[in-house]
Short mmCIF file of C-alpha atoms in Angstrom, two decimals:
data_model
loop_
_atom_site.label_atom_id
_atom_site.label_comp_id
_atom_site.label_asym_id
_atom_site.label_seq_id
_atom_site.Cartn_x
_atom_site.Cartn_y
_atom_site.Cartn_z
CA MET A 1 61.28 29.70 21.05
CA ARG A 2 60.83 27.63 24.38
CA SER A 3 58.77 30.42 25.92
CA LEU A 4 56.38 30.41 22.80
CA TRP A 5 55.76 26.64 23.39
CA LEU A 6 55.20 27.20 27.14
CA LEU A 7 52.83 29.98 26.32
CA ALA A 8 50.81 27.67 23.84
CA LEU A 9 50.63 24.92 26.40
CA LEU A 10 49.36 27.18 29.14
CA CYS A 11 46.74 28.71 26.75
CA LEU A 12 45.61 24.94 25.87
CA LEU A 13 45.36 24.09 29.61
CA GLY A 14 43.47 27.17 30.25
CA CYS A 15 40.82 26.24 27.66
CA GLY A 16 39.12 23.55 29.20
CA SER A 17 37.25 23.48 32.57
CA GLU A 18 36.85 20.27 34.80
CA SER A 19 33.57 21.34 35.90
CA ALA A 20 31.97 21.84 32.42
CA ALA A 21 29.79 19.06 31.61
CA PRO A 22 29.54 17.65 28.16
CA PRO A 23 26.54 18.53 26.18
CA PRO A 24 23.80 15.88 26.10
CA PRO A 25 23.88 13.55 23.13
CA ALA A 26 21.53 14.50 20.47
CA PRO A 27 18.19 12.45 20.28
CA LEU A 28 17.73 9.70 17.88
CA VAL A 29 14.87 10.22 15.50
CA PHE A 30 12.87 7.07 14.42
CA GLY A 31 10.91 7.36 11.18
CA LEU A 32 7.28 6.07 11.36
CA LEU A 33 4.96 5.42 8.48
CA PRO A 34 1.37 6.41 8.80
CA THR A 35 -0.22 3.14 8.83
CA GLU A 36 -2.57 3.86 11.63
CA SER A 37 -3.67 6.72 13.86
CA SER A 38 -1.02 8.56 15.84
CA VAL A 39 -2.46 7.11 19.10
CA ASP A 40 -2.06 3.67 17.66
CA ALA A 41 1.26 4.19 16.31
CA GLU A 42 2.34 5.50 19.71
CA ARG A 43 0.92 2.44 21.49
CA ARG A 44 2.52 0.21 19.00
CA TRP A 45 6.05 1.78 18.73
CA GLY A 46 6.36 3.26 22.28
CA PRO A 47 7.77 0.14 23.69
CA LEU A 48 10.52 -0.23 20.98
CA LEU A 49 11.39 3.57 21.37
CA ALA A 50 11.72 3.20 25.05
CA HIS A 51 13.95 0.41 24.68
CA ILE A 52 16.07 1.82 22.31
CA ALA A 53 16.32 4.79 24.59
CA GLN A 54 17.07 2.82 27.56
CA GLN A 55 19.84 0.85 25.71
CA THR A 56 21.54 3.74 24.12
CA GLY A 57 21.05 6.27 26.89
CA ARG A 58 19.54 8.87 24.39
CA GLU A 59 16.17 10.30 23.75
CA VAL A 60 14.23 8.80 20.90
CA ARG A 61 11.77 11.01 19.06
CA PRO A 62 9.31 9.43 16.45
CA LEU A 63 9.04 11.14 12.99
CA SER A 64 5.83 10.45 11.20
CA VAL A 65 6.32 10.50 7.35
CA VAL A 66 3.78 9.92 4.55
CA ASP A 67 5.41 6.98 2.78
CA TYR A 68 8.53 4.70 2.44
CA ALA A 69 10.13 7.15 -0.12
CA ALA A 70 9.78 9.97 2.36
CA LEU A 71 11.38 7.76 5.19
CA VAL A 72 14.17 6.81 2.82
CA GLU A 73 14.75 10.68 2.02
CA ALA A 74 14.74 11.58 5.55
CA MET A 75 17.27 8.89 6.37
CA ARG A 76 19.26 10.14 3.52
CA PHE A 77 19.47 13.60 4.46
CA GLY A 78 20.05 13.03 8.26
CA LYS A 79 16.55 13.78 9.20
CA ALA A 80 15.89 10.54 10.60
CA ASP A 81 18.39 8.13 12.22
CA LEU A 82 16.38 4.90 12.41
CA GLY A 83 12.99 3.74 10.70
CA TYR A 84 11.14 0.46 10.10
CA LEU A 85 11.54 -0.55 6.58
CA GLY A 86 10.11 -3.48 4.61
CA PRO A 87 12.44 -5.62 2.47
CA LEU A 88 12.08 -3.59 -0.81
CA ALA A 89 12.26 -0.29 0.90
CA TYR A 90 15.32 -1.36 2.51
CA VAL A 91 16.99 -2.37 -0.71
CA LEU A 92 15.85 1.03 -2.19
CA ALA A 93 17.18 2.76 0.84
CA HIS A 94 20.38 1.06 0.63
CA GLU A 95 20.87 1.96 -3.14
CA ARG A 96 20.10 5.51 -2.58
CA ALA A 97 21.58 6.19 0.61
CA GLY A 98 23.84 3.61 1.66
#
């Protein structure tokens, strides 16, 4: 029995590699409403997305959606991590997706 435990321990120790780098964290996706052209949206939201990336150490990607309902659904189903919501859209998002 003791040799079985020793074999299991050796297998576990051999599974890891000190030189293996952890995978990079997944990018954060920020949902944006199409209230302006994509150039204007990039100019308007770019500094905030860059700040979030700097503070979190993760890449931040914009995701354009057609309306608030689409943004709420994107967040609900894990397609967007963050987004700008007005007060009513926030309440609806909280009710639907927590």
